Amino acid sequence: MRTVTIFGATGSIGENTVDLIARAPEQYRVVALTGGRNVARLAEQAILLNAELAVTAFDDCFADLKAALAGTGIEVAAGSAAIVEAADRHADLFMSAIVGAAGLPPGLRALRHGTTLALANKESLVTAGPYLLAEAARYGATILPVDSEHSAVFQALVGEDMQTVERVIITASGGAFRDWPMEKLARATIEQASSHPNWDMGQRITIDSASMFNKAMELIETKEFFGFKPSQIETVVHPESLIHALVGFNDGALMAHLGPPDMRHAIGYALHWPERGHVPVERLDLVKIASLNFRPADEARYPALRIARDVMQTGGLAGAAFNAAKEAALDAFIAGQIGFLDMARLVDEVLNRLQGQNGLSCDILSLDKVLETDHLAREMTQEFVQVTAAR
């Protein structure tokens, strides 16, 4: 029986992880579940999986969570410190599914116990990739990628010599606006950006898909996790979302990973690793699919991709600044303060100003440096938001 903790249990990745574990209760014992303000769902999950501990990130939600779990014997805690402390309880696998930079501290704490971190939190690698990997090596821990694209690359590389890899192709659905004319994008609404044509995801990542900021994050993740050069990493728009990534080798061969647009595939691979286990996802009917389509990922249409390449070239603290500015700009778009196209413009302006003021390149990362840069970038983005909103 494998012991598991899920950080971010009430989000889309967390829900899919809960679904898979609930289907095989004899295979797993759940140590802890963490969530945000949806304490009713967090309590339901904790009871369903017979978790030892349930933690909400918000202190003001403690009473509601405690009341919902009264009489169950499940421990209750609240606050960001309590989430990090949950990582001190031994588990064979920690699923890191918290959205945003808040997922970094508990992930780092889990690594220090020399266990396995199943990483769905993009921000950990984007903001602090070298530091995260160094901590894993220091404590003998394993990191497994759970993004569908990086899980696909990881699987395509099994048994392969990394020195034979020429290129990696990360596919993108193109999001909600892939067929929109450019001139219409400036008027895109929050509701329109929140509807994905292929994937069932949370609002924030769905909007990031429409702007291609999620793909920009994934390009940076690919560099950090696998150690590829930026020039080796490509992206193409693949509307069907059936090929998640391809790896090209020095003999001209391309190894492609195909699967339905269902996150349970990548999650299930991590849960069963190093074995392959049954996962209840759709089996592809290639005759019915008939054809697969690809388009160039136009950086004029998707400026986030160009910004990501700048971040990869700069290295150091550029990823932390990029992520913080992106999160703050997304908050402003959701709040109706800025337009859809303003997000990329603001992120670009923040990176340029920080690079000009303090420089973002550095050889040694620390959590303190990452958090300081995160704070500066968020403050600066808010200043730019106010200027934009006042126009």
Coordinates of C-alpha atoms in Angstrom, one line a residue:
M1 CA 0.0 0.0 0.0
R2 CA 1.4 3.4 -1.1
T3 CA 1.0 6.4 1.2
V4 CA 0.0 9.6 -0.6
T5 CA -0.4 13.3 0.3
I6 CA -2.2 15.7 -2.1
F7 CA -1.4 19.4 -2.0
G8 CA -4.2 21.2 -3.8
A9 CA -6.8 18.4 -3.6
T10 CA -9.8 20.6 -4.6
G11 CA -8.3 21.9 -7.8
S12 CA -8.6 20.1 -11.2
I13 CA -5.4 18.0 -10.8
G14 CA -6.2 17.2 -7.2
E15 CA -9.8 16.2 -8.1
N16 CA -8.4 13.8 -10.7
T17 CA -5.9 12.4 -8.3
V18 CA -8.7 11.8 -5.7
D19 CA -10.7 10.1 -8.4
L20 CA -8.0 7.6 -9.2
I21 CA -7.2 6.8 -5.6
A22 CA -10.8 6.4 -4.7
R23 CA -11.1 3.7 -7.5
A24 CA -8.3 1.6 -5.8
P25 CA -8.6 2.1 -2.1
E26 CA -6.7 -1.1 -1.4
Q27 CA -3.6 0.4 -3.1
Y28 CA -3.4 3.7 -1.2
R29 CA -3.4 5.2 2.2
V30 CA -4.0 9.0 2.2
V31 CA -1.9 10.9 4.8
A32 CA -3.0 14.5 4.1
L33 CA -5.2 16.6 1.8
T34 CA -4.9 20.4 1.5
G35 CA -7.2 22.9 -0.2
G36 CA -8.3 26.4 -0.2
R37 CA -11.7 27.9 0.6
N38 CA -13.8 25.1 -0.8
V39 CA -13.8 23.4 2.6
A40 CA -17.1 21.5 2.0
R41 CA -15.4 19.6 -0.9
L42 CA -12.2 19.2 1.0
A43 CA -14.1 17.6 3.8
E44 CA -15.9 15.3 1.4
Q45 CA -12.6 14.2 -0.1
A46 CA -11.1 13.6 3.3
I47 CA -14.0 11.4 4.4
L48 CA -14.0 9.5 1.0
L49 CA -10.3 8.7 1.2
N50 CA -10.2 8.3 5.0
A51 CA -7.4 10.8 5.2
E52 CA -5.5 11.4 8.4
L53 CA -5.3 15.2 8.0
A54 CA -7.2 17.9 6.1
V55 CA -5.7 21.4 5.9
T56 CA -7.2 24.6 4.5
A57 CA -4.8 27.4 3.4
F58 CA -7.0 30.0 5.1
D59 CA -7.2 30.5 8.8
D60 CA -10.7 31.9 8.6
C61 CA -11.9 28.6 7.1
F62 CA -10.7 26.5 10.0
A63 CA -14.0 26.5 12.0
D64 CA -16.0 25.4 8.9
L65 CA -13.6 22.6 8.1
K66 CA -13.5 21.4 11.7
A67 CA -17.3 21.4 11.8
A68 CA -17.6 19.5 8.6
L69 CA -15.2 16.8 9.9
A70 CA -16.5 16.6 13.4
G71 CA -16.8 13.1 14.7
T72 CA -14.7 11.6 11.8
G73 CA -11.4 11.4 13.6
I74 CA -9.7 13.3 10.8
E75 CA -7.3 16.0 12.1
V76 CA -7.9 19.5 10.9
A77 CA -5.4 22.4 10.5
A78 CA -5.3 25.8 8.7
G79 CA -2.9 28.3 7.3
S80 CA 0.1 28.3 4.9
A81 CA 2.5 27.1 7.6
A82 CA 0.2 24.1 8.3
I83 CA 0.3 23.1 4.7
V84 CA 4.1 23.1 4.8
E85 CA 4.0 21.1 8.0
A86 CA 1.8 18.5 6.4
A87 CA 4.8 17.7 4.2
D88 CA 6.7 16.6 7.3
R89 CA 4.3 13.6 7.7
H90 CA 5.8 10.7 5.8
A91 CA 4.3 9.8 2.5
D92 CA 5.7 7.7 -0.3
L93 CA 4.4 10.2 -2.8
F94 CA 3.4 13.9 -2.6
M95 CA 1.2 15.2 -5.3
S96 CA 2.0 18.9 -5.8
A97 CA -1.1 20.3 -7.4
I98 CA -1.4 23.8 -5.7
V99 CA -1.7 26.5 -8.4
G100 CA 0.8 29.3 -8.2
A101 CA 4.0 30.1 -6.3
A102 CA 2.3 28.9 -3.1
G103 CA 3.1 25.4 -4.2
L104 CA 6.9 25.8 -3.9
P105 CA 7.4 25.8 -0.1
P106 CA 5.5 22.5 0.6
G107 CA 7.1 20.9 -2.4
L108 CA 10.6 21.8 -1.1
R109 CA 9.8 20.5 2.4
A110 CA 8.6 17.2 0.9
L111 CA 11.8 16.8 -1.0
R112 CA 13.8 17.0 2.2
H113 CA 12.4 13.7 3.3
G114 CA 13.9 11.9 0.4
T115 CA 10.6 10.8 -1.0
T116 CA 8.8 11.3 -4.4
L117 CA 7.3 14.6 -5.5
A118 CA 4.8 14.3 -8.3
L119 CA 5.0 17.8 -9.7
A120 CA 2.0 19.4 -11.3
N121 CA 2.8 22.8 -9.9
K122 CA 4.4 24.6 -12.9
E123 CA 5.6 27.5 -10.8
S124 CA 8.1 25.4 -8.8
L125 CA 10.3 24.7 -11.8
V126 CA 9.7 28.1 -13.4
T127 CA 10.6 30.1 -10.3
A128 CA 13.2 28.0 -8.8
G129 CA 14.1 25.1 -11.1
P130 CA 17.9 24.8 -10.3
Y131 CA 17.2 25.2 -6.5
L132 CA 14.4 22.6 -6.6
L133 CA 16.5 20.0 -8.5
A134 CA 19.5 20.7 -6.2
E135 CA 17.4 20.0 -3.1
A136 CA 16.1 16.8 -4.7
A137 CA 19.6 15.6 -5.4
R138 CA 20.8 16.6 -1.9
Y139 CA 18.2 14.6 -0.1
G140 CA 18.0 11.7 -2.6
A141 CA 14.4 12.5 -3.6
T142 CA 12.7 11.9 -6.9
I143 CA 10.7 14.4 -8.9
L144 CA 8.1 13.1 -11.4
P145 CA 6.6 15.5 -13.9
V146 CA 2.8 15.5 -14.0
D147 CA 2.1 18.1 -16.6
S148 CA 0.8 16.1 -19.6
E149 CA 3.6 17.5 -21.8
H150 CA 6.4 16.8 -19.5
S151 CA 5.1 13.4 -18.5
A152 CA 5.0 12.6 -22.2
V153 CA 8.7 13.7 -22.7
F154 CA 9.7 11.8 -19.5
Q155 CA 8.0 8.6 -20.9
A156 CA 9.5 9.0 -24.4
L157 CA 13.0 9.2 -22.8
V158 CA 12.8 6.0 -20.8
G159 CA 15.8 3.9 -21.8
E160 CA 17.2 6.6 -24.1
D161 CA 20.6 8.3 -23.9
M162 CA 20.0 12.0 -23.3
Q163 CA 23.0 12.9 -25.5
T164 CA 21.1 11.5 -28.5
V165 CA 18.3 14.0 -28.2
E166 CA 18.2 16.7 -30.8
R167 CA 15.0 18.4 -30.0
V168 CA 11.8 18.3 -28.0
I169 CA 8.4 19.5 -29.4
I170 CA 5.8 20.6 -26.9
T171 CA 2.3 20.7 -28.3
A172 CA -0.3 23.4 -27.6
S173 CA -4.0 23.3 -28.1
G174 CA -4.1 27.0 -29.0
G175 CA -6.7 27.6 -26.3
A176 CA -10.1 29.3 -26.6
F177 CA -8.9 31.9 -29.2
R178 CA -6.9 29.8 -31.6
D179 CA -9.3 30.5 -34.5
W180 CA -10.0 34.1 -33.6
P181 CA -8.7 36.9 -35.9
M182 CA -5.9 39.0 -34.2
E183 CA -7.9 42.2 -34.2
K184 CA -10.6 40.6 -32.0
L185 CA -8.3 39.5 -29.2
A186 CA -8.1 42.9 -27.6
R187 CA -11.9 42.6 -26.9
A188 CA -11.8 39.1 -25.4
T189 CA -13.8 38.8 -22.2
I190 CA -13.1 36.8 -19.1
E191 CA -15.9 34.4 -19.8
Q192 CA -14.7 33.8 -23.4
A193 CA -11.1 33.1 -22.2
S194 CA -12.4 30.7 -19.5
S195 CA -13.8 28.1 -21.9
H196 CA -11.3 25.6 -23.3
P197 CA -12.1 23.6 -26.4
N198 CA -10.4 20.4 -25.3
W199 CA -9.5 20.3 -21.6
D200 CA -11.6 20.5 -18.5
M201 CA -9.5 22.7 -16.2
G202 CA -9.7 25.5 -13.6
Q203 CA -10.4 29.1 -14.7
R204 CA -6.8 30.4 -14.2
I205 CA -5.1 27.7 -16.2
T206 CA -7.8 27.9 -18.9
I207 CA -7.2 31.6 -19.3
D208 CA -3.4 30.9 -19.3
S209 CA -4.1 28.5 -22.1
A210 CA -5.9 31.1 -24.2
S211 CA -3.0 33.5 -23.7
M212 CA -0.4 30.7 -24.1
F213 CA 1.2 31.7 -20.9
N214 CA 0.7 28.1 -19.8
K215 CA 2.8 26.9 -22.8
A216 CA 5.3 29.6 -22.0
M217 CA 5.6 28.2 -18.5
E218 CA 6.0 24.7 -20.0
L219 CA 8.8 25.7 -22.3
I220 CA 10.7 27.0 -19.2
E221 CA 9.8 23.9 -17.3
T222 CA 11.2 21.7 -20.1
K223 CA 14.6 23.5 -20.0
E224 CA 14.8 23.4 -16.2
F225 CA 13.7 19.8 -15.6
F226 CA 15.4 18.0 -18.5
G227 CA 18.3 20.3 -18.9
F228 CA 17.8 21.0 -22.7
K229 CA 19.1 24.1 -24.3
P230 CA 16.4 26.7 -25.3
S231 CA 17.3 26.1 -29.0
Q232 CA 16.3 22.4 -28.6
I233 CA 12.8 23.2 -27.4
E234 CA 10.0 23.9 -29.9
T235 CA 6.3 24.3 -29.7
V236 CA 3.5 23.7 -32.3
V237 CA -0.2 24.2 -32.1
H238 CA -2.0 20.9 -32.3
P239 CA -5.8 21.5 -32.1
E240 CA -6.8 17.9 -31.3
S241 CA -4.6 17.7 -28.1
L242 CA -3.9 14.0 -28.7
I243 CA -0.1 14.2 -29.1
H244 CA 1.2 15.8 -25.9
A245 CA 4.9 16.0 -26.8
L246 CA 7.5 14.5 -29.2
V247 CA 11.2 13.9 -28.7
G248 CA 13.5 14.0 -31.8
F249 CA 16.8 11.9 -31.8
N250 CA 20.0 12.2 -33.7
D251 CA 19.0 9.5 -36.2
G252 CA 16.0 11.6 -37.3
A253 CA 13.4 9.6 -35.4
L254 CA 10.6 11.3 -33.5
M255 CA 9.1 9.5 -30.5
A256 CA 5.5 10.8 -29.9
H257 CA 3.3 10.3 -26.9
L258 CA -0.4 10.1 -27.8
G259 CA -3.3 10.0 -25.4
P260 CA -6.7 11.5 -24.8
P261 CA -6.9 15.0 -23.3
D262 CA -7.4 13.6 -19.8
M263 CA -5.0 14.5 -17.0
R264 CA -5.7 11.2 -15.3
H265 CA -3.2 9.6 -17.7
A266 CA -0.2 11.6 -16.5
I267 CA -1.4 11.5 -12.9
G268 CA -1.9 7.7 -13.1
Y269 CA 1.6 7.3 -14.5
A270 CA 3.1 9.1 -11.5
L271 CA 0.9 7.2 -9.0
H272 CA 2.0 3.8 -10.4
W273 CA 5.6 4.7 -11.3
P274 CA 8.0 2.9 -11.9
E275 CA 5.3 0.4 -13.0
R276 CA 2.5 1.0 -15.4
G277 CA -0.9 0.5 -14.0
H278 CA -4.5 0.5 -15.3
V279 CA -5.9 4.0 -15.8
P280 CA -9.6 4.5 -16.7
V281 CA -9.1 6.9 -19.6
E282 CA -10.6 6.7 -23.1
R283 CA -8.7 4.4 -25.6
L284 CA -8.0 6.2 -28.8
D285 CA -9.6 5.0 -32.0
L286 CA -7.1 6.1 -34.7
V287 CA -9.5 5.2 -37.5
K288 CA -12.1 7.5 -36.0
I289 CA -9.6 10.2 -35.4
A290 CA -8.5 9.9 -39.0
S291 CA -6.1 12.9 -39.1
L292 CA -3.9 15.0 -36.8
N293 CA -3.3 18.7 -37.5
F294 CA -0.5 21.1 -36.7
R295 CA 0.0 24.8 -37.0
P296 CA 3.0 27.1 -36.2
A297 CA 2.9 28.8 -32.8
D298 CA 3.0 32.4 -34.0
E299 CA 4.9 34.5 -31.4
A300 CA 3.2 37.6 -32.8
R301 CA -0.1 36.1 -31.9
Y302 CA 1.2 34.6 -28.7
P303 CA 3.8 37.0 -27.2
A304 CA 4.1 34.9 -24.0
L305 CA 6.2 32.4 -26.0
R306 CA 8.7 35.0 -27.0
I307 CA 8.9 36.3 -23.4
A308 CA 9.5 32.7 -22.2
R309 CA 12.5 32.4 -24.6
D310 CA 13.9 35.6 -23.1
V311 CA 13.5 34.2 -19.6
M312 CA 15.3 30.9 -20.6
Q313 CA 18.2 32.9 -22.0
T314 CA 18.4 35.1 -18.9
G315 CA 18.1 32.3 -16.4
G316 CA 18.6 33.1 -12.7
L317 CA 15.7 35.0 -11.2
A318 CA 14.0 35.8 -14.5
G319 CA 11.6 32.8 -14.0
A320 CA 10.5 34.0 -10.6
A321 CA 9.8 37.5 -11.9
F322 CA 8.0 36.1 -15.0
N323 CA 5.7 33.9 -12.9
A324 CA 4.9 36.6 -10.3
A325 CA 4.1 39.2 -13.0
K326 CA 2.1 36.7 -14.9
E327 CA 0.0 35.8 -11.8
A328 CA -0.6 39.4 -10.9
A329 CA -1.5 40.3 -14.5
L330 CA -3.9 37.4 -14.6
D331 CA -5.5 38.6 -11.3
A332 CA -6.0 42.0 -12.9
F333 CA -7.6 40.6 -16.0
I334 CA -10.0 38.4 -14.0
A335 CA -10.9 41.5 -11.9
G336 CA -11.7 43.4 -15.1
Q337 CA -8.9 46.0 -14.6
I338 CA -7.0 45.2 -17.8
G339 CA -7.7 43.7 -21.2
F340 CA -6.6 40.3 -22.5
L341 CA -3.7 41.6 -24.5
D342 CA -2.5 43.8 -21.6
M343 CA -1.3 40.7 -19.7
A344 CA 1.7 39.9 -21.9
R345 CA 2.5 43.6 -22.3
L346 CA 2.7 44.1 -18.5
V347 CA 4.8 41.0 -17.9
D348 CA 7.2 42.1 -20.6
E349 CA 7.4 45.6 -19.0
V350 CA 8.1 44.2 -15.6
L351 CA 10.8 41.9 -16.7
N352 CA 12.5 44.7 -18.7
R353 CA 12.4 47.1 -15.8
L354 CA 13.7 44.6 -13.2
Q355 CA 16.5 43.5 -15.5
G356 CA 17.4 47.1 -16.0
Q357 CA 17.3 48.0 -12.3
N358 CA 18.8 45.1 -10.5
G359 CA 19.5 42.4 -13.1
L360 CA 17.9 39.0 -12.9
S361 CA 20.9 36.9 -13.8
C362 CA 22.5 35.0 -10.9
D363 CA 24.4 31.8 -10.5
I364 CA 23.0 30.7 -7.1
L365 CA 19.3 30.6 -6.2
S366 CA 17.9 30.5 -2.8
L367 CA 14.3 30.5 -1.6
D368 CA 14.8 33.9 0.0
K369 CA 16.0 35.4 -3.4
V370 CA 13.1 33.8 -5.2
L371 CA 10.5 35.1 -2.8
E372 CA 12.1 38.6 -2.8
T373 CA 11.9 38.7 -6.6
D374 CA 8.4 37.4 -6.5
H375 CA 7.4 40.2 -4.2
L376 CA 9.1 42.9 -6.3
A377 CA 7.6 41.7 -9.5
R378 CA 4.0 41.6 -8.1
E379 CA 4.3 45.1 -6.7
M380 CA 5.7 46.4 -10.0
T381 CA 2.9 44.7 -11.9
Q382 CA 0.3 46.3 -9.7
E383 CA 1.8 49.7 -10.5
F384 CA 1.5 49.0 -14.2
V385 CA -2.0 47.7 -13.8
Q386 CA -3.1 51.0 -12.1
V387 CA -1.5 53.0 -14.9
T388 CA -3.3 50.9 -17.5
A389 CA -6.6 51.0 -15.8
A390 CA -6.4 54.8 -15.5
R391 CA -6.1 55.2 -19.3

